[in-house]
């Protein structure tokens, strides 16, 4: 019984080949945070579509999943990154709207005014900096910062060598740092 | 990096309501891919280097099907020909199995949903957490039938059937040299109806 309780993602994906319904467990396990990641990047309504399309694509490709990888997050975030990449206009529109209004459409309102002003002072330059990044660099940076994937996991997600992850991340960090210094 | 991690950190993880539509889309996608058992043509594969199709239809006077009750309580169904499902249902009834049998032409399936399944294997209802944790292999619909490739036989394990549940069988011969049958087997909830099979292209 305990082995069933702790079934890892690869086991669930393997079972879902014979019993497709088991794939819903993968959705229940990962969709809430995947949605949050997509909502930070695109806003809530686009995020719902990205989550739905990510899991549909993953379900259809589950036979190709490398079951030597117990954690499916890199796979799922890789699919989501591709889908987010196709909605680049929505992403840049969200950053621009935030820079103008200081409001992110998915944030919980009600933070104290002083905190909110401090946050805005940091976030506005960050949003500008994210907008200026190359899309490939932004993917790597945000998979590390917001999806909390490791270098290796980002490499697996985006199907790029770890060295490329490191160089893109480095370049993005430098740009972000400059943007914050200028923001001060 | 810390400032970036904190950026829009108050965006909350999605709630089940936020995800309901996405989940429904996934479940619908799964619905078209209900669990089916593909029974390999083991004997043919072993016997022939070149692929040979042995059709189930025969004209030698062999009965279309036979139902045998075994000493261990299991029931063996031998299907020689995909014909006369009502007769097979009657034979099964005589050994205590309430069954609904459909034989399907190649590359067709019964349009669904036809009934409410006792577990998520038929795809008409989402799983409960307990069912997933216990593992799909323990769902009764998946345990009640064991395909026996040699000799066109199906083993039924009545201990997994509760009173007044219906064993629903959908059997298809795709005339595939490697696959003898595609067999769908599920349990319908006790006392609930099973709609007749309307074949649609699969």
XYZ file of C-alpha atoms in Angstrom:
386
model
C 0.000 0.000 0.000
C 2.703 2.534 0.902
C 4.379 2.095 -2.485
C 1.083 3.092 -4.097
C 0.781 6.191 -1.908
C 4.228 7.378 -2.877
C 4.057 6.446 -6.549
C 6.412 8.800 -8.379
C 5.515 10.575 -11.596
C 7.272 8.040 -13.812
C 5.288 5.204 -12.199
C 2.010 7.050 -12.723
C 2.887 7.783 -16.363
C 3.791 4.123 -16.862
C 0.471 3.020 -15.381
C -1.408 5.538 -17.489
C -0.316 3.720 -20.649
C -2.704 0.911 -19.746
C -5.053 2.945 -17.587
C -5.318 6.437 -19.070
C -7.321 7.765 -16.131
C -4.274 7.512 -13.883
C -2.838 10.485 -15.766
C -5.319 12.674 -13.883
C -3.178 12.111 -10.779
C -0.278 13.826 -12.529
C -2.574 16.748 -13.280
C -3.732 16.982 -9.672
C -0.159 16.833 -8.454
C 1.404 19.457 -10.727
C -1.296 21.621 -12.297
C -1.733 24.066 -9.353
C 1.907 25.234 -9.397
C 2.223 25.025 -13.170
C -0.808 27.307 -13.360
C 0.832 29.703 -10.916
C 4.001 29.777 -13.016
C 2.046 30.450 -16.206
C -0.137 33.035 -14.436
C 2.938 34.965 -13.304
C 4.145 35.054 -16.888
C 0.915 35.487 -18.828
C -1.958 36.327 -16.469
C -4.685 33.996 -15.232
C -6.826 33.442 -18.309
C -3.918 32.543 -20.575
C -2.531 30.374 -17.769
C -5.594 28.156 -17.769
C -5.173 27.475 -21.480
C -1.472 26.795 -21.066
C -2.171 24.285 -18.283
C -4.878 22.533 -20.295
C -2.733 22.380 -23.441
C 0.341 21.258 -21.498
C -1.442 18.281 -19.956
C -3.219 17.334 -23.165
C 0.108 17.342 -25.044
C 1.784 15.441 -22.210
C -1.012 12.861 -22.180
C -0.716 12.316 -25.907
C 3.082 11.965 -25.691
C 3.203 9.960 -22.472
C 4.423 6.882 -24.318
C 7.671 8.714 -25.113
C 8.324 9.755 -21.510
C 11.702 8.646 -20.176
C 10.605 6.653 -17.155
C 14.109 6.795 -15.763
C 13.134 10.296 -14.606
C 10.930 9.987 -11.525
C 10.026 13.701 -11.435
C 7.954 14.837 -14.441
C 8.217 18.568 -13.676
C 11.045 19.280 -16.163
C 9.029 17.517 -18.876
C 5.836 19.400 -18.044
C 7.538 22.803 -17.676
C 9.356 22.175 -20.955
C 6.046 21.652 -22.751
C 4.611 24.694 -20.975
C 7.629 26.805 -21.966
C 6.981 26.026 -25.612
C 3.342 26.992 -25.233
C 4.246 30.188 -23.376
C 6.728 30.972 -26.165
C 3.839 30.915 -28.624
C 2.069 33.542 -26.524
C 4.928 35.976 -26.350
C 2.661 38.872 -27.193
C 0.499 38.159 -24.160
C 3.594 38.015 -21.980
C 5.020 41.319 -23.149
C 1.555 42.907 -22.886
C 1.334 41.768 -19.267
C 4.743 43.260 -18.369
C 3.882 46.517 -20.133
C 0.522 46.762 -18.387
C 2.217 46.152 -15.070
C 4.801 48.837 -15.716
C 1.970 51.273 -16.455
C -0.479 50.324 -13.735
C 1.542 48.525 -11.070
C -1.110 45.809 -11.003
C -0.587 42.173 -11.876
C -3.937 40.620 -12.802
C -3.316 37.402 -10.856
C -1.981 38.888 -7.620
C -4.028 38.776 -4.443
C -4.959 42.379 -3.677
C -4.805 43.793 -0.183
C -1.086 44.172 0.533
C -0.377 47.142 2.836
C 0.196 50.390 1.030
C 3.758 50.930 2.231
C 4.749 47.380 1.349
C 3.061 47.755 -1.950
C 5.043 50.894 -2.756
C 8.308 49.170 -1.855
C 7.336 46.190 -3.958
C 6.444 48.369 -6.883
C 9.772 50.164 -6.668
C 11.527 46.838 -7.151
C 9.078 45.119 -9.466
C 8.671 47.842 -12.051
C 12.361 47.813 -13.049
C 12.276 44.024 -12.917
C 9.320 43.919 -15.290
C 11.198 46.286 -17.617
C 14.251 44.056 -17.428
C 12.246 40.891 -18.130
C 10.704 42.606 -21.117
C 14.158 43.414 -22.482
C 15.547 39.872 -22.111
C 15.862 37.526 -25.045
C 12.993 35.032 -24.828
C 15.375 32.078 -24.496
C 17.196 33.784 -21.606
C 13.901 34.690 -19.946
C 12.737 31.057 -20.114
C 15.854 29.851 -18.327
C 15.801 32.613 -15.725
C 12.142 32.177 -14.824
C 12.282 28.378 -14.757
C 14.975 28.768 -12.102
C 13.461 31.718 -10.209
C 9.747 30.962 -10.379
C 9.435 27.242 -11.187
C 12.411 26.477 -8.905
C 13.967 23.986 -11.292
C 17.658 23.141 -10.965
C 20.144 23.756 -13.792
C 19.933 20.101 -14.759
C 16.152 20.179 -14.731
C 16.055 23.326 -16.860
C 18.440 21.664 -19.300
C 16.117 18.655 -19.490
C 13.026 20.864 -19.787
C 14.360 22.923 -22.677
C 16.449 20.146 -24.242
C 19.633 22.243 -24.101
C 23.037 21.427 -22.584
C 23.607 22.444 -18.927
C 26.412 24.736 -20.094
C 23.920 26.682 -22.193
C 21.626 26.952 -19.181
C 24.495 28.417 -17.171
C 25.492 30.952 -19.832
C 21.898 32.086 -20.471
C 21.254 32.389 -16.764
C 24.430 34.367 -16.255
C 23.587 36.766 -19.050
C 20.055 37.247 -17.778
C 21.227 37.857 -14.196
C 23.644 40.548 -15.314
C 20.895 42.318 -17.214
C 18.535 42.085 -14.278
C 21.167 43.428 -11.907
C 21.856 46.393 -14.174
C 18.162 47.096 -14.461
C 17.763 47.141 -10.679
C 20.791 49.419 -10.232
C 19.357 51.809 -12.760
C 15.997 51.512 -11.021
C 17.627 52.790 -7.813
C 17.774 36.758 -7.848
C 15.954 37.048 -4.507
C 14.114 40.125 -5.743
C 13.074 38.229 -8.848
C 11.927 35.211 -6.798
C 9.815 37.542 -4.665
C 8.325 39.257 -7.716
C 4.600 38.489 -7.965
C 5.075 35.885 -5.260
C 1.564 36.622 -4.037
C 0.158 35.091 -7.206
C -1.470 32.047 -5.585
C -1.348 28.441 -6.817
C -4.483 27.578 -8.741
C -7.508 26.282 -6.882
C -9.551 23.293 -8.106
C -12.102 25.823 -9.438
C -9.411 27.583 -11.486
C -8.398 24.236 -12.924
C -11.818 22.696 -13.432
C -12.060 23.468 -17.139
C -8.502 22.309 -17.876
C -9.093 19.103 -15.913
C -12.355 18.447 -17.718
C -10.605 18.800 -21.083
C -8.024 16.256 -19.996
C -10.658 13.828 -18.706
C -12.607 14.142 -21.966
C -9.451 13.370 -23.892
C -8.950 10.295 -21.753
C -12.558 9.231 -22.275
C -11.831 8.351 -25.866
C -9.010 6.159 -24.730
C -10.642 3.867 -22.244
C -8.614 1.010 -21.046
C -8.721 -1.822 -23.535
C -6.875 -5.091 -23.387
C -5.116 -6.068 -26.573
C -4.761 -9.807 -26.738
C -1.761 -10.835 -28.827
C -1.975 -13.634 -31.349
C 0.699 -15.604 -29.531
C 0.172 -18.863 -31.336
C 0.231 -17.262 -34.728
C 3.331 -15.235 -33.943
C 5.168 -18.316 -32.745
C 4.095 -20.513 -35.594
C 4.552 -18.330 -38.597
C 7.469 -16.290 -39.802
C 5.269 -14.483 -42.252
C 2.262 -12.776 -40.753
C -0.864 -14.860 -41.161
C -4.329 -13.705 -40.249
C -6.557 -16.365 -38.781
C -10.077 -15.034 -38.912
C -12.389 -15.850 -36.056
C -15.140 -16.803 -38.436
C -15.120 -20.480 -39.208
C -17.468 -22.720 -41.064
C -16.562 -25.999 -39.428
C -19.501 -26.310 -37.110
C -17.550 -25.237 -34.022
C -19.817 -23.422 -31.567
C -19.393 -19.652 -31.651
C -18.625 -19.679 -27.927
C -18.424 -21.934 -24.891
C -18.753 -21.067 -21.200
C -17.144 -23.327 -18.585
C -17.293 -23.045 -14.810
C -13.978 -24.151 -13.286
C -13.502 -25.894 -9.900
C -11.764 -22.787 -8.491
C -14.901 -20.708 -9.165
C -13.509 -18.891 -12.195
C -15.293 -19.008 -15.504
C -13.650 -19.569 -18.847
C -15.266 -18.177 -21.972
C -14.030 -19.525 -25.285
C -14.992 -17.300 -28.195
C -14.503 -18.904 -31.577
C -16.637 -16.539 -33.538
C -17.849 -13.011 -32.851
C -21.507 -13.909 -33.308
C -24.682 -14.143 -31.192
C -23.863 -11.892 -28.233
C -27.336 -12.454 -26.726
C -26.680 -16.217 -26.664
C -23.384 -15.657 -24.877
C -25.101 -13.379 -22.369
C -27.646 -16.151 -21.684
C -24.850 -18.726 -21.202
C -23.120 -16.380 -18.784
C -26.375 -15.799 -16.917
C -26.677 -19.558 -16.430
C -23.397 -19.539 -14.487
C -24.425 -16.505 -12.446
C -22.852 -13.668 -14.432
C -25.021 -10.727 -15.469
C -23.291 -9.590 -18.632
C -23.750 -7.224 -21.538
C -21.777 -8.413 -24.563
C -21.055 -6.489 -27.780
C -19.068 -7.809 -30.712
C -17.635 -5.100 -32.889
C -16.580 -4.852 -36.515
C -12.933 -3.911 -37.175
C -11.971 -0.368 -36.161
C -15.221 0.457 -34.458
C -16.141 1.017 -30.845
C -19.348 1.479 -28.907
C -20.243 5.153 -28.595
C -20.072 6.156 -24.973
C -20.837 6.585 -22.271
C -23.162 3.596 -22.112
C -23.228 3.112 -18.346
C -21.830 4.267 -15.020
C -18.702 2.320 -14.129
C -17.949 1.088 -10.602
C -14.467 2.589 -10.863
C -12.772 5.193 -13.080
C -11.581 2.658 -15.660
C -14.521 3.400 -17.985
C -13.742 7.120 -17.775
C -17.210 8.371 -16.930
C -16.181 9.734 -13.592
C -12.918 11.083 -12.179
C -10.970 9.015 -9.695
C -11.084 9.617 -5.983
C -7.753 10.228 -4.276
C -8.147 6.900 -2.440
C -8.595 5.019 -5.710
C -5.476 6.522 -7.176
C -3.436 5.928 -4.073
C -4.546 2.340 -3.904
C -3.485 1.989 -7.512
C -5.385 1.435 -10.735
C -4.361 -2.198 -10.815
C -6.689 -2.784 -7.863
C -9.786 -1.416 -9.598
C -12.273 -4.278 -9.829
C -13.028 -3.683 -13.514
C -9.396 -4.442 -14.252
C -9.276 -7.568 -12.127
C -12.488 -9.258 -13.117
C -11.188 -10.315 -16.540
C -7.971 -12.043 -17.476
C -7.347 -12.585 -21.155
C -5.932 -15.987 -22.010
C -4.309 -15.571 -25.443
C -4.066 -19.249 -26.288
C -7.311 -20.657 -27.588
C -9.404 -17.502 -27.820
C -10.268 -17.643 -24.144
C -11.229 -15.120 -21.494
C -11.061 -15.847 -17.780
C -13.729 -14.265 -15.573
C -13.135 -13.887 -11.836
C -16.596 -13.588 -10.290
C -15.227 -12.732 -6.838
C -14.718 -9.178 -8.089
C -18.349 -8.758 -9.127
C -20.774 -7.484 -6.485
C -24.485 -8.325 -6.498
C -26.454 -6.879 -9.402
C -23.417 -5.355 -11.135
C -23.202 -5.918 -14.885
C -20.069 -7.163 -16.573
C -19.828 -5.186 -19.813
C -17.726 -6.752 -22.564
C -16.879 -5.084 -25.873
C -14.841 -7.394 -28.104
C -13.420 -6.426 -31.470
C -11.390 -8.321 -34.005
C -9.398 -5.862 -36.103
C -8.107 -8.560 -38.463
C -4.689 -7.570 -37.211
C -1.948 -10.194 -37.684
C -0.485 -9.406 -34.273
C -3.603 -8.719 -32.228
C -6.263 -11.356 -31.765
C -8.837 -9.136 -30.111
C -9.210 -5.815 -28.516
C -11.237 -6.399 -25.408
C -12.928 -3.802 -23.231
C -14.197 -5.141 -19.904
C -15.812 -3.040 -17.208
C -18.260 -3.355 -14.341
C -21.390 -1.209 -14.417
C -22.834 -0.037 -11.114
C -25.408 -2.316 -9.490
C -28.948 -1.669 -10.566
C -28.032 0.867 -13.256
C -28.864 0.437 -16.938
C -26.378 -0.335 -19.712
C -27.342 1.318 -22.991
C -27.179 -0.769 -26.162
C -23.943 -0.477 -28.123
C -24.036 1.955 -31.038
C -20.924 1.246 -33.077
C -18.944 4.253 -34.238
C -15.657 4.486 -36.117
C -12.656 4.256 -33.800
